[in-house]
Amino acid sequence: MRFLRQSVMGLFLAAMTLGLLGYAANMVRGAVLARMASEDRAPAQRERVFAVAVQTAVPGRETPVLEAFGEVRAKRTLELRAAASGRIVEMSDSFAEGGVVSEGEVLLRLDPSDAESARDAVAADLSDAEAEVRDAEAALLLAKDELAAALEQAELRTRALQRQQDLAARGVGTAAAVETAELADSAARQMVLASRQAVTQSQARIAQSATRLKRSQLILQDAERRVVDTIVTAPFAGSLSGVSLTLGRLVSDNEQLATLIDPAALEVSFRLSTAQYVRLLDDDGRLPNLPIKARLDVAGVDLVATGRVLRDSAAVGEAESGRLVFAALDGARGFKPGDFVTVSVEEPPIDRVVRLPASAFDGSGTVLAVNDDNRLEALDAQLVRRQGNDVLLRGPELAGRRIVTTRTPLLGPGIAVRPLEGEAQTPDAPDMVELTEERRAKLVAFVEANQRMPDDVKARVLLRLSEPQVPAQMIERLESRMGS
């Protein structure tokens, strides 16, 4: 019985399995036939709309700013050189590297013994020359007196001769007396000639003594100048550079002692390309006195000085290009000669241009504008200037149009868009940051250990770091120099 019951159960299960397999095969066959019998229908597709940031193009007057890199130079410098040789016997406390001196301050003295001895010897020669002049003048007076007496004596002898001649004509006088009177008159005239010669010699002596006196005076002035040359003074107020002297050192004639720099008279030299230089010229082809700004990045704090363009180089140097331009700086506090600065020059204003982000302009010279149907179309635009992340464009169809500020490869003419006018695509970074105590301490330690930062700038930076919130730009610059 058990065998019969198990056999019946097995047959039942086998029949059920075959039935289920047949039902499944029928369902699969029906599905395949239904799929094969259905018609091919394409799914409905929707047009993709892109969100774009736009800006309305408003033509107007723009003042382009040209940026270049330049070097701060001292407009007024002087090489202090020794006008005489000798040993240094006195030095000012300010005569050191970086020393600040005032106008007329005595910087150092050389041993004046030799120069003073030479001056005293020349002064003695001058006294002799003055005495010689006095003697020559007295001799001239005596010679003139002798000439007057000789002229008087000659006149008397002439009258005596005339009397003897009158007496001889009347037969009263003798021939011997006339002859004696003639000899006496001749001797008197000879005495006059000798006296005149003496006067002439006295006058020549006076001229010679005057020349000797003048020569002695010139030699004395030269000797006194040599004494003065032993003293080195500052011709103007400034700072000293290149000082390497010590007390007691021997210096030679014309040896360079130091360089005096006027920190209040600074200028900046920067090189422009020829195209940039031409843009700055006026209608007469001259370089106008355009305003400039010089900016020096000092550990998160920008030192800024204003000025005006002065001149440009007369010629292009060998193996150089472009034009070298010089500008005077006004109130360049904290700047030093040799600083590498960024120079911004305001170009002449340009009319009828549109300022747009540089990402709105492509290399083919077109921009994308949104029309009334919110579709894009390409407009031709002429690039006038590049200004950092912006461009100045000019085009006949730009005025009043909504221009796409950021172009992507997905955008092109005919694309449907959703304009986002006035919305920023990227959030701005926070201007002020609140520091942790550890981060603040690291920044303060770095600033205090920085020897290249001027004291006034260091004080301003430390004051800002002590505040609860610190500018993010300052923190970024400081940490970039720390290597963090």
Short mmCIF file of C-alpha atoms in Angstrom, two decimals:
data_model
loop_
_atom_site.label_atom_id
_atom_site.label_comp_id
_atom_site.label_asym_id
_atom_site.label_seq_id
_atom_site.Cartn_x
_atom_site.Cartn_y
_atom_site.Cartn_z
CA MET A 1 0.00 0.00 0.00
CA ARG A 2 2.79 2.35 0.83
CA PHE A 3 4.42 1.76 -2.56
CA LEU A 4 1.10 2.41 -4.34
CA ARG A 5 0.52 5.65 -2.38
CA GLN A 6 4.00 7.02 -3.19
CA SER A 7 3.63 6.09 -6.87
CA VAL A 8 0.34 7.95 -7.14
CA MET A 9 1.84 11.01 -5.40
CA GLY A 10 4.80 11.04 -7.79
CA LEU A 11 2.60 10.87 -10.83
CA PHE A 12 0.51 13.74 -9.45
CA LEU A 13 3.49 16.00 -8.88
CA ALA A 14 4.87 15.18 -12.34
CA ALA A 15 1.54 16.08 -13.94
CA MET A 16 1.38 19.38 -12.00
CA THR A 17 4.93 20.31 -13.07
CA LEU A 18 4.22 19.62 -16.73
CA GLY A 19 1.05 21.68 -16.54
CA LEU A 20 2.84 24.71 -15.00
CA LEU A 21 5.61 24.51 -17.60
CA GLY A 22 3.04 24.49 -20.39
CA TYR A 23 1.24 27.49 -18.89
CA ALA A 24 4.47 29.48 -18.63
CA ALA A 25 5.41 28.64 -22.23
CA ASN A 26 2.04 29.84 -23.39
CA MET A 27 2.42 33.15 -21.53
CA VAL A 28 5.86 33.78 -23.05
CA ARG A 29 4.57 32.96 -26.51
CA GLY A 30 1.64 35.35 -26.09
CA ALA A 31 3.90 38.19 -24.93
CA VAL A 32 6.28 37.72 -27.85
CA LEU A 33 3.41 37.67 -30.34
CA ALA A 34 1.95 40.82 -28.78
CA ARG A 35 5.31 42.62 -28.92
CA MET A 36 5.85 41.59 -32.52
CA ALA A 37 2.35 42.69 -33.48
CA SER A 38 2.61 46.16 -31.89
CA GLU A 39 3.64 49.23 -34.05
CA ASP A 40 6.98 51.10 -33.52
CA ARG A 41 6.25 54.47 -31.90
CA ALA A 42 8.95 57.01 -30.98
CA PRO A 43 8.73 58.42 -27.44
CA ALA A 44 7.80 62.07 -27.12
CA GLN A 45 10.89 64.36 -26.60
CA ARG A 46 11.04 67.81 -24.94
CA GLU A 47 13.44 70.59 -26.03
CA ARG A 48 16.16 71.27 -23.47
CA VAL A 49 16.29 74.83 -22.11
CA PHE A 50 19.58 76.15 -20.64
CA ALA A 51 19.76 78.73 -17.87
CA VAL A 52 22.29 81.46 -18.75
CA ALA A 53 23.46 84.62 -17.03
CA VAL A 54 22.95 87.70 -19.18
CA GLN A 55 23.92 91.35 -19.01
CA THR A 56 22.35 94.25 -20.86
CA ALA A 57 24.87 95.94 -23.16
CA VAL A 58 24.94 99.68 -22.46
CA PRO A 59 27.43 101.65 -24.61
CA GLY A 60 29.21 104.49 -22.85
CA ARG A 61 32.55 106.11 -22.06
CA GLU A 62 35.18 103.90 -20.47
CA THR A 63 38.67 104.78 -19.22
CA PRO A 64 40.93 101.80 -19.91
CA VAL A 65 43.64 101.03 -17.38
CA LEU A 66 46.92 99.72 -18.74
CA GLU A 67 48.93 97.54 -16.35
CA ALA A 68 52.66 96.96 -16.51
CA PHE A 69 55.47 96.00 -14.17
CA GLY A 70 58.11 98.51 -13.21
CA GLU A 71 60.95 99.30 -10.84
CA VAL A 72 61.13 102.13 -8.35
CA ARG A 73 64.18 104.34 -8.86
CA ALA A 74 65.68 107.28 -7.02
CA LYS A 75 65.22 110.42 -9.04
CA ARG A 76 67.84 112.29 -7.00
CA THR A 77 71.04 110.42 -6.12
CA LEU A 78 74.60 111.56 -5.48
CA GLU A 79 77.85 109.66 -5.20
CA LEU A 80 79.79 110.99 -2.22
CA ARG A 81 83.48 110.96 -3.21
CA ALA A 82 86.59 112.10 -1.40
CA ALA A 83 87.83 115.39 -2.88
CA ALA A 84 91.16 114.91 -1.06
CA SER A 85 93.19 112.02 0.27
CA GLY A 86 93.94 111.44 3.92
CA ARG A 87 93.04 109.61 7.11
CA ILE A 88 89.54 109.70 8.56
CA VAL A 89 89.72 111.40 11.96
CA GLU A 90 86.01 111.99 12.61
CA MET A 91 82.77 110.32 11.50
CA SER A 92 79.15 111.23 12.12
CA ASP A 93 76.89 108.74 13.86
CA SER A 94 74.53 108.98 10.88
CA PHE A 95 77.29 107.94 8.45
CA ALA A 96 76.23 104.29 8.24
CA GLU A 97 74.31 102.03 5.91
CA GLY A 98 70.76 103.35 5.79
CA GLY A 99 71.62 106.38 7.90
CA VAL A 100 69.32 109.39 7.58
CA VAL A 101 71.19 112.69 7.22
CA SER A 102 70.05 116.31 6.95
CA GLU A 103 71.16 118.94 4.48
CA GLY A 104 74.57 120.42 5.39
CA GLU A 105 75.33 117.79 8.05
CA VAL A 106 79.04 116.98 8.47
CA LEU A 107 79.46 113.30 7.64
CA LEU A 108 83.21 112.82 8.12
CA ARG A 109 86.50 114.74 8.41
CA LEU A 110 89.90 113.86 7.01
CA ASP A 111 93.18 114.80 8.69
CA PRO A 112 93.64 118.49 7.66
CA SER A 113 97.29 118.91 8.86
CA ASP A 114 98.94 118.86 5.43
CA ALA A 115 96.27 121.03 3.85
CA GLU A 116 96.47 123.60 6.66
CA SER A 117 100.28 123.73 6.47
CA ALA A 118 100.11 124.37 2.73
CA ARG A 119 97.49 127.06 3.32
CA ASP A 120 99.65 128.82 5.93
CA ALA A 121 102.66 128.79 3.59
CA VAL A 122 100.61 130.34 0.82
CA ALA A 123 99.25 132.93 3.28
CA ALA A 124 102.85 133.96 4.06
CA ASP A 125 103.60 134.33 0.36
CA LEU A 126 100.48 136.46 0.05
CA SER A 127 101.77 138.76 2.82
CA ASP A 128 105.06 139.17 0.91
CA ALA A 129 103.17 140.00 -2.26
CA GLU A 130 101.08 142.62 -0.46
CA ALA A 131 104.27 144.20 0.97
CA GLU A 132 105.80 144.25 -2.50
CA VAL A 133 102.75 146.09 -3.83
CA ARG A 134 103.07 148.71 -1.09
CA ASP A 135 106.81 149.18 -1.82
CA ALA A 136 106.13 149.53 -5.54
CA GLU A 137 103.46 152.15 -4.93
CA ALA A 138 105.81 154.13 -2.66
CA ALA A 139 108.63 153.91 -5.22
CA LEU A 140 106.26 155.22 -7.90
CA LEU A 141 105.44 158.25 -5.76
CA LEU A 142 109.13 159.00 -5.23
CA ALA A 143 109.85 158.59 -8.95
CA LYS A 144 107.04 161.02 -9.79
CA ASP A 145 108.46 163.54 -7.30
CA GLU A 146 111.92 163.17 -8.83
CA LEU A 147 110.45 163.71 -12.29
CA ALA A 148 108.73 166.89 -11.15
CA ALA A 149 111.99 168.21 -9.66
CA ALA A 150 113.91 167.34 -12.82
CA LEU A 151 111.32 169.14 -14.95
CA GLU A 152 111.67 172.17 -12.70
CA GLN A 153 115.46 172.08 -12.94
CA ALA A 154 115.31 171.74 -16.74
CA GLU A 155 113.02 174.76 -16.98
CA LEU A 156 115.46 176.85 -14.92
CA ARG A 157 118.38 175.72 -17.07
CA THR A 158 116.46 176.62 -20.21
CA ARG A 159 115.73 180.14 -18.94
CA ALA A 160 119.39 180.61 -17.96
CA LEU A 161 120.45 179.58 -21.44
CA GLN A 162 118.04 182.06 -22.97
CA ARG A 163 119.53 184.90 -20.80
CA GLN A 164 123.07 184.10 -21.81
CA GLN A 165 122.05 184.00 -25.43
CA ASP A 166 120.35 187.44 -25.06
CA LEU A 167 123.44 188.89 -23.37
CA ALA A 168 125.70 187.51 -26.08
CA ALA A 169 123.40 189.05 -28.73
CA ARG A 170 123.80 192.49 -27.09
CA GLY A 171 127.56 191.99 -26.83
CA VAL A 172 127.59 191.87 -23.07
CA GLY A 173 127.99 188.11 -22.53
CA THR A 174 130.76 185.81 -23.58
CA ALA A 175 130.70 182.69 -25.72
CA ALA A 176 132.05 180.61 -22.84
CA ALA A 177 129.11 181.54 -20.65
CA VAL A 178 126.65 180.59 -23.39
CA GLU A 179 128.36 177.23 -23.88
CA THR A 180 128.28 176.57 -20.15
CA ALA A 181 124.55 177.34 -20.06
CA GLU A 182 123.91 175.00 -23.00
CA LEU A 183 125.74 172.15 -21.24
CA ALA A 184 123.75 172.74 -18.09
CA ASP A 185 120.44 172.72 -20.05
CA SER A 186 121.37 169.48 -21.79
CA ALA A 187 122.22 167.85 -18.48
CA ALA A 188 118.85 168.94 -17.05
CA ARG A 189 116.93 167.43 -19.97
CA GLN A 190 118.90 164.18 -19.53
CA MET A 191 117.90 164.16 -15.87
CA VAL A 192 114.24 164.51 -16.93
CA LEU A 193 114.55 161.48 -19.19
CA ALA A 194 116.12 159.44 -16.38
CA SER A 195 113.31 160.44 -14.02
CA ARG A 196 110.68 159.46 -16.58
CA GLN A 197 112.38 156.09 -17.02
CA ALA A 198 112.31 155.63 -13.25
CA VAL A 199 108.55 156.38 -13.22
CA THR A 200 107.97 153.85 -16.00
CA GLN A 201 109.96 151.19 -14.14
CA SER A 202 107.98 151.90 -10.95
CA GLN A 203 104.71 151.50 -12.84
CA ALA A 204 105.91 148.17 -14.30
CA ARG A 205 106.94 147.07 -10.82
CA ILE A 206 103.46 147.86 -9.53
CA ALA A 207 101.89 145.77 -12.33
CA GLN A 208 104.22 142.86 -11.59
CA SER A 209 103.55 143.04 -7.87
CA ALA A 210 99.77 143.20 -8.52
CA THR A 211 100.01 140.08 -10.70
CA ARG A 212 102.02 138.31 -8.02
CA LEU A 213 99.44 139.37 -5.43
CA LYS A 214 96.58 138.01 -7.58
CA ARG A 215 98.45 134.76 -8.12
CA SER A 216 99.04 134.42 -4.41
CA GLN A 217 95.38 135.07 -3.68
CA LEU A 218 94.33 132.35 -6.16
CA ILE A 219 96.80 129.90 -4.65
CA LEU A 220 95.47 130.76 -1.18
CA GLN A 221 91.89 130.15 -2.32
CA ASP A 222 92.96 126.77 -3.73
CA ALA A 223 94.71 125.93 -0.47
CA GLU A 224 91.65 126.94 1.56
CA ARG A 225 89.49 124.80 -0.74
CA ARG A 226 91.76 121.84 -0.04
CA VAL A 227 91.22 122.41 3.65
CA VAL A 228 87.46 122.52 3.09
CA ASP A 229 87.67 119.34 0.97
CA THR A 230 88.78 117.46 4.08
CA ILE A 231 85.21 117.86 5.36
CA VAL A 232 82.45 115.82 3.64
CA THR A 233 78.94 117.24 4.10
CA ALA A 234 75.50 116.20 2.84
CA PRO A 235 74.34 118.51 0.03
CA PHE A 236 70.70 117.50 0.62
CA ALA A 237 68.68 115.46 3.08
CA GLY A 238 68.43 111.74 2.37
CA SER A 239 69.56 108.23 3.22
CA LEU A 240 73.02 106.71 2.80
CA SER A 241 73.79 103.52 0.91
CA GLY A 242 76.98 101.63 0.14
CA VAL A 243 78.84 102.75 3.30
CA SER A 244 81.89 100.62 4.18
CA LEU A 245 84.27 103.06 5.94
CA THR A 246 85.72 102.94 9.43
CA LEU A 247 87.41 105.54 11.62
CA GLY A 248 91.14 105.85 10.91
CA ARG A 249 91.01 104.42 7.41
CA LEU A 250 93.05 106.03 4.64
CA VAL A 251 91.03 107.19 1.66
CA SER A 252 92.41 108.14 -1.72
CA ASP A 253 91.51 111.05 -3.92
CA ASN A 254 88.13 110.61 -5.70
CA GLU A 255 87.34 107.40 -3.81
CA GLN A 256 83.61 106.71 -3.50
CA LEU A 257 82.56 106.93 0.14
CA ALA A 258 78.79 106.32 -0.11
CA THR A 259 75.69 107.05 -2.17
CA LEU A 260 73.18 109.62 -0.97
CA ILE A 261 69.57 108.95 -1.98
CA ASP A 262 66.69 111.35 -1.58
CA PRO A 263 63.76 109.13 -0.47
CA ALA A 264 61.26 111.89 -1.16
CA ALA A 265 62.15 112.09 -4.86
CA LEU A 266 61.24 108.71 -6.34
CA GLU A 267 60.15 107.67 -9.80
CA VAL A 268 59.10 104.42 -11.41
CA SER A 269 60.30 103.09 -14.74
CA PHE A 270 58.19 100.56 -16.64
CA ARG A 271 58.37 99.08 -20.12
CA LEU A 272 55.44 99.08 -22.54
CA SER A 273 55.02 97.42 -25.87
CA THR A 274 55.03 99.67 -28.92
CA ALA A 275 51.28 99.17 -29.39
CA GLN A 276 50.58 100.13 -25.78
CA TYR A 277 52.87 103.15 -26.07
CA VAL A 278 51.10 104.38 -29.20
CA ARG A 279 47.73 104.20 -27.44
CA LEU A 280 48.98 106.66 -24.82
CA LEU A 281 50.07 109.36 -27.30
CA ASP A 282 47.94 112.43 -27.87
CA ASP A 283 46.94 113.96 -31.21
CA ASP A 284 50.31 115.74 -31.48
CA GLY A 285 52.25 112.50 -31.02
CA ARG A 286 53.45 113.47 -27.54
CA LEU A 287 53.28 111.50 -24.32
CA PRO A 288 50.85 113.34 -22.00
CA ASN A 289 51.19 113.52 -18.22
CA LEU A 290 48.73 110.71 -17.58
CA PRO A 291 47.93 109.71 -13.96
CA ILE A 292 49.40 106.43 -12.74
CA LYS A 293 49.23 104.22 -9.65
CA ALA A 294 52.11 102.12 -8.38
CA ARG A 295 51.15 99.16 -6.18
CA LEU A 296 53.52 97.11 -4.04
CA ASP A 297 52.24 93.90 -2.46
CA VAL A 298 53.69 93.65 1.07
CA ALA A 299 52.42 90.62 2.98
CA GLY A 300 48.73 91.21 2.46
CA VAL A 301 48.84 95.00 2.54
CA ASP A 302 49.12 96.95 -0.71
CA LEU A 303 51.34 100.03 -0.66
CA VAL A 304 49.88 102.41 -3.22
CA ALA A 305 51.43 105.61 -4.55
CA THR A 306 50.05 107.95 -7.17
CA GLY A 307 51.98 109.91 -9.76
CA ARG A 308 52.09 111.19 -13.31
CA VAL A 309 53.95 110.17 -16.45
CA LEU A 310 57.01 112.36 -17.02
CA ARG A 311 58.92 111.17 -20.06
CA ASP A 312 59.96 108.17 -22.11
CA SER A 313 63.32 106.86 -23.25
CA ALA A 314 65.00 108.66 -26.14
CA ALA A 315 66.09 105.43 -27.84
CA VAL A 316 65.47 101.69 -27.70
CA GLY A 317 68.34 99.85 -26.05
CA GLU A 318 70.25 97.07 -27.70
CA ALA A 319 68.44 93.71 -27.63
CA GLU A 320 65.35 95.43 -26.17
CA SER A 321 61.90 96.20 -27.49
CA GLY A 322 59.04 98.50 -26.68
CA ARG A 323 59.38 101.82 -24.87
CA LEU A 324 60.70 102.62 -21.42
CA VAL A 325 58.46 105.15 -19.66
CA PHE A 326 59.24 107.11 -16.49
CA ALA A 327 56.70 108.51 -14.01
CA ALA A 328 57.16 110.60 -10.88
CA LEU A 329 55.68 109.30 -7.61
CA ASP A 330 53.91 111.56 -5.12
CA GLY A 331 53.96 110.65 -1.46
CA ALA A 332 55.50 107.20 -2.00
CA ARG A 333 55.51 106.26 1.66
CA GLY A 334 57.14 102.89 2.31
CA PHE A 335 58.61 102.59 -1.19
CA LYS A 336 62.34 102.07 -1.66
CA PRO A 337 64.54 102.22 -4.77
CA GLY A 338 64.64 98.76 -6.34
CA ASP A 339 61.07 97.75 -5.41
CA PHE A 340 59.27 95.76 -8.10
CA VAL A 341 55.78 97.26 -8.44
CA THR A 342 52.68 96.98 -10.57
CA VAL A 343 51.96 100.18 -12.48
CA SER A 344 48.45 101.13 -13.62
CA VAL A 345 48.20 103.87 -16.24
CA GLU A 346 44.90 105.50 -17.13
CA GLU A 347 44.60 105.68 -20.90
CA PRO A 348 42.61 108.38 -22.70
CA PRO A 349 38.83 107.71 -22.42
CA ILE A 350 37.08 105.70 -25.16
CA ASP A 351 33.51 106.47 -26.23
CA ARG A 352 30.74 104.11 -27.40
CA VAL A 353 32.09 100.88 -25.94
CA VAL A 354 30.43 98.12 -23.92
CA ARG A 355 32.11 96.51 -20.90
CA LEU A 356 31.42 92.78 -20.64
CA PRO A 357 33.06 89.81 -18.92
CA ALA A 358 35.86 88.28 -20.98
CA SER A 359 34.01 84.93 -20.93
CA ALA A 360 31.27 86.47 -23.13
CA PHE A 361 33.64 87.02 -26.07
CA ASP A 362 35.03 84.17 -28.14
CA GLY A 363 37.95 83.89 -30.50
CA SER A 364 35.81 84.29 -33.62
CA GLY A 365 34.84 87.83 -32.63
CA THR A 366 31.22 87.19 -31.68
CA VAL A 367 29.01 87.28 -28.62
CA LEU A 368 25.74 85.44 -27.94
CA ALA A 369 22.61 87.54 -27.45
CA VAL A 370 19.15 86.47 -26.28
CA ASN A 371 16.34 87.52 -28.64
CA ASP A 372 12.68 88.09 -27.87
CA ASP A 373 11.95 84.35 -28.27
CA ASN A 374 14.57 83.50 -25.63
CA ARG A 375 16.79 81.94 -28.22
CA LEU A 376 20.45 82.68 -28.81
CA GLU A 377 21.88 84.47 -31.80
CA ALA A 378 25.47 85.41 -32.63
CA LEU A 379 26.45 89.08 -32.93
CA ASP A 380 29.67 90.44 -34.36
CA ALA A 381 31.74 92.54 -31.94
CA GLN A 382 35.05 94.35 -32.23
CA LEU A 383 37.51 93.94 -29.37
CA VAL A 384 38.78 97.37 -28.29
CA ARG A 385 40.61 96.58 -25.02
CA ARG A 386 41.09 93.79 -22.53
CA GLN A 387 40.77 94.93 -18.93
CA GLY A 388 41.64 92.08 -16.60
CA ASN A 389 38.60 89.79 -16.55
CA ASP A 390 36.57 92.20 -18.68
CA VAL A 391 36.63 93.26 -22.31
CA LEU A 392 35.61 96.49 -23.98
CA LEU A 393 33.63 95.76 -27.15
CA ARG A 394 32.14 97.84 -29.91
CA GLY A 395 29.48 96.71 -32.37
CA PRO A 396 26.52 98.17 -34.27
CA GLU A 397 24.04 95.62 -32.87
CA LEU A 398 25.13 95.46 -29.23
CA ALA A 399 23.29 98.42 -27.77
CA GLY A 400 20.45 97.32 -25.47
CA ARG A 401 20.86 93.58 -26.20
CA ARG A 402 20.98 90.92 -23.51
CA ILE A 403 24.43 89.32 -23.83
CA VAL A 404 25.36 85.93 -22.38
CA THR A 405 28.19 86.57 -19.92
CA THR A 406 29.57 83.00 -19.80
CA ARG A 407 29.78 80.86 -22.93
CA THR A 408 29.99 77.08 -22.83
CA PRO A 409 30.34 74.45 -25.59
CA LEU A 410 26.62 73.62 -25.16
CA LEU A 411 25.51 77.11 -26.17
CA GLY A 412 25.14 78.26 -29.75
CA PRO A 413 22.84 80.13 -32.12
CA GLY A 414 19.22 78.91 -31.98
CA ILE A 415 19.48 77.30 -28.53
CA ALA A 416 16.52 77.99 -26.22
CA VAL A 417 17.64 79.55 -22.95
CA ARG A 418 16.23 80.94 -19.71
CA PRO A 419 17.99 84.26 -19.05
CA LEU A 420 19.10 85.03 -15.50
CA GLU A 421 19.80 88.74 -15.63
CA GLY A 422 21.70 90.16 -12.66
CA GLU A 423 22.20 86.75 -10.98
CA ALA A 424 25.73 85.63 -10.18
CA GLN A 425 26.72 82.17 -11.17
CA THR A 426 29.39 81.80 -8.51
CA PRO A 427 29.00 83.07 -4.94
CA ASP A 428 31.52 85.69 -3.85
CA ALA A 429 34.05 84.74 -1.27
CA PRO A 430 33.50 86.32 2.17
CA ASP A 431 35.37 89.60 2.63
CA MET A 432 35.97 89.17 6.36
CA VAL A 433 37.00 85.99 8.16
CA GLU A 434 36.91 85.18 11.86
CA LEU A 435 40.20 83.56 12.92
CA THR A 436 40.84 80.91 15.50
CA GLU A 437 43.36 81.72 18.20
CA GLU A 438 45.88 79.19 16.84
CA ARG A 439 45.63 80.51 13.31
CA ARG A 440 45.86 84.10 14.53
CA ALA A 441 48.99 83.33 16.58
CA LYS A 442 50.72 81.75 13.58
CA LEU A 443 50.01 84.80 11.41
CA VAL A 444 51.19 87.24 14.10
CA ALA A 445 54.42 85.29 14.61
CA PHE A 446 55.09 85.28 10.87
CA VAL A 447 54.56 89.05 10.56
CA GLU A 448 56.76 89.84 13.58
CA ALA A 449 59.58 87.68 12.21
CA ASN A 450 59.44 89.25 8.73
CA GLN A 451 62.49 91.54 8.46
CA ARG A 452 61.71 92.80 4.95
CA MET A 453 58.41 94.40 5.94
CA PRO A 454 58.61 98.14 6.84
CA ASP A 455 57.83 98.98 10.45
CA ASP A 456 54.78 101.10 9.66
CA VAL A 457 53.31 98.39 7.43
CA LYS A 458 54.05 95.74 10.06
CA ALA A 459 52.21 97.81 12.66
CA ARG A 460 49.14 98.14 10.42
CA VAL A 461 49.10 94.40 9.67
CA LEU A 462 49.39 93.47 13.35
CA LEU A 463 46.59 95.91 14.18
CA ARG A 464 44.29 94.27 11.61
CA LEU A 465 45.19 90.80 12.87
CA SER A 466 44.19 91.79 16.41
CA GLU A 467 40.63 92.56 15.31
CA PRO A 468 37.87 89.93 15.63
CA GLN A 469 37.42 89.73 11.85
CA VAL A 470 40.31 89.99 9.39
CA PRO A 471 40.12 90.60 5.61
CA ALA A 472 40.22 87.32 3.72
CA GLN A 473 42.57 88.73 1.12
CA MET A 474 45.15 89.58 3.79
CA ILE A 475 44.95 86.09 5.29
CA GLU A 476 45.34 84.49 1.88
CA ARG A 477 48.46 86.50 1.04
CA LEU A 478 50.09 85.92 4.41
CA GLU A 479 49.47 82.18 4.35
CA SER A 480 50.74 81.94 0.75
CA ARG A 481 54.06 83.40 1.95
CA MET A 482 54.11 81.04 4.92
CA GLY A 483 53.85 78.09 2.55
CA SER A 484 50.65 76.86 4.15
#
